[in-house]
Amino acid sequence: MPLRMQSNIHPSLKPIALDCREWNEHAGLSGKYERFTAAVQGYTDAPGPMHAKTGLPLDSLAHYYDLASCNAFLRGDRPMLSHTLQRAASLRTLLLSWDGMYSHMRQDLGNWSREFKYGMRAAGAAMFSWWGRAKICARLFIEIAEKDQRINTMREMRRIKRGTSDAFLIGLFPQAFNIETDFTAPKTLVPSYQALLEHWQSEDEATFTIVMQEAADFNISRSFNPCTPGGDLYQPSMPGKQTARLP
């Protein structure tokens, strides 16, 4: 019997438990995992430079593990969650590196930034203390954001323009990894994220718990169901946390 962790999920997440289970059951019956894996393997086995479309099945495979992680978390299956979440985070770091490569190749284009997605991809490695990969992902994300700022000079054109998770991570990564940046979000960081940015290194457990909980509550309050139509526009990157619905 799999080890079960104590269920302590946010009330707003409970309604998606059935959706996640049904999505995973359908994925299993329809052979999604096998198709996505075979497609990625086919591209990697092909001779010559990697095909530009390799990222498509890679993204689909990562999304499969995203939803599998949500399902495992909501069922309280700790061993499965550990397995699927690490797979999801690892694939997301690969996708960020893939897109970062193309962004670097085209310094004249500022359309690579994707709100919420890229930031969560960059944060995944740090969540598992994969510090080498985490620093690389942090640099990539900041470089993409800086290019967005440099090229998309009109505020309404900016791809990363809200004072939410992306702006928070671009404030956090330079502190954590000693990375210099001139990025400035067009909108002020929301208060809950600003408080966390100021106290994330606090050794006062009570203070950290308060600011972390407030930031988590804000994130959950701006969520939608990733299993419903449109839900995969912003795929989940943390177990039990639905993905951010933009303001």
Short mmCIF file of N, CA and C in Angstrom, two decimals, residues 202-211:
data_model
loop_
_atom_site.label_atom_id
_atom_site.label_comp_id
_atom_site.label_asym_id
_atom_site.label_seq_id
_atom_site.Cartn_x
_atom_site.Cartn_y
_atom_site.Cartn_z
N SER A 202 14.37 35.25 6.43
CA SER A 202 14.18 35.44 7.86
C SER A 202 14.39 34.14 8.64
N GLU A 203 15.07 34.23 9.75
CA GLU A 203 15.26 33.08 10.63
C GLU A 203 14.16 33.00 11.68
N ASP A 204 13.26 33.97 11.63
CA ASP A 204 12.11 33.96 12.54
C ASP A 204 11.02 33.11 11.90
N GLU A 205 10.80 31.93 12.44
CA GLU A 205 9.85 30.99 11.83
C GLU A 205 8.45 31.57 11.74
N ALA A 206 8.02 32.28 12.76
CA ALA A 206 6.67 32.83 12.76
C ALA A 206 6.50 33.86 11.65
N THR A 207 7.49 34.73 11.49
CA THR A 207 7.43 35.75 10.44
C THR A 207 7.39 35.11 9.06
N PHE A 208 8.28 34.15 8.83
CA PHE A 208 8.32 33.50 7.52
C PHE A 208 7.01 32.76 7.24
N THR A 209 6.48 32.08 8.23
CA THR A 209 5.23 31.34 8.05
C THR A 209 4.10 32.26 7.63
N ILE A 210 4.02 33.42 8.26
CA ILE A 210 2.95 34.37 7.96
C ILE A 210 3.06 34.88 6.53
N VAL A 211 4.24 35.34 6.13
CA VAL A 211 4.38 35.93 4.79
C VAL A 211 4.26 34.86 3.71
#
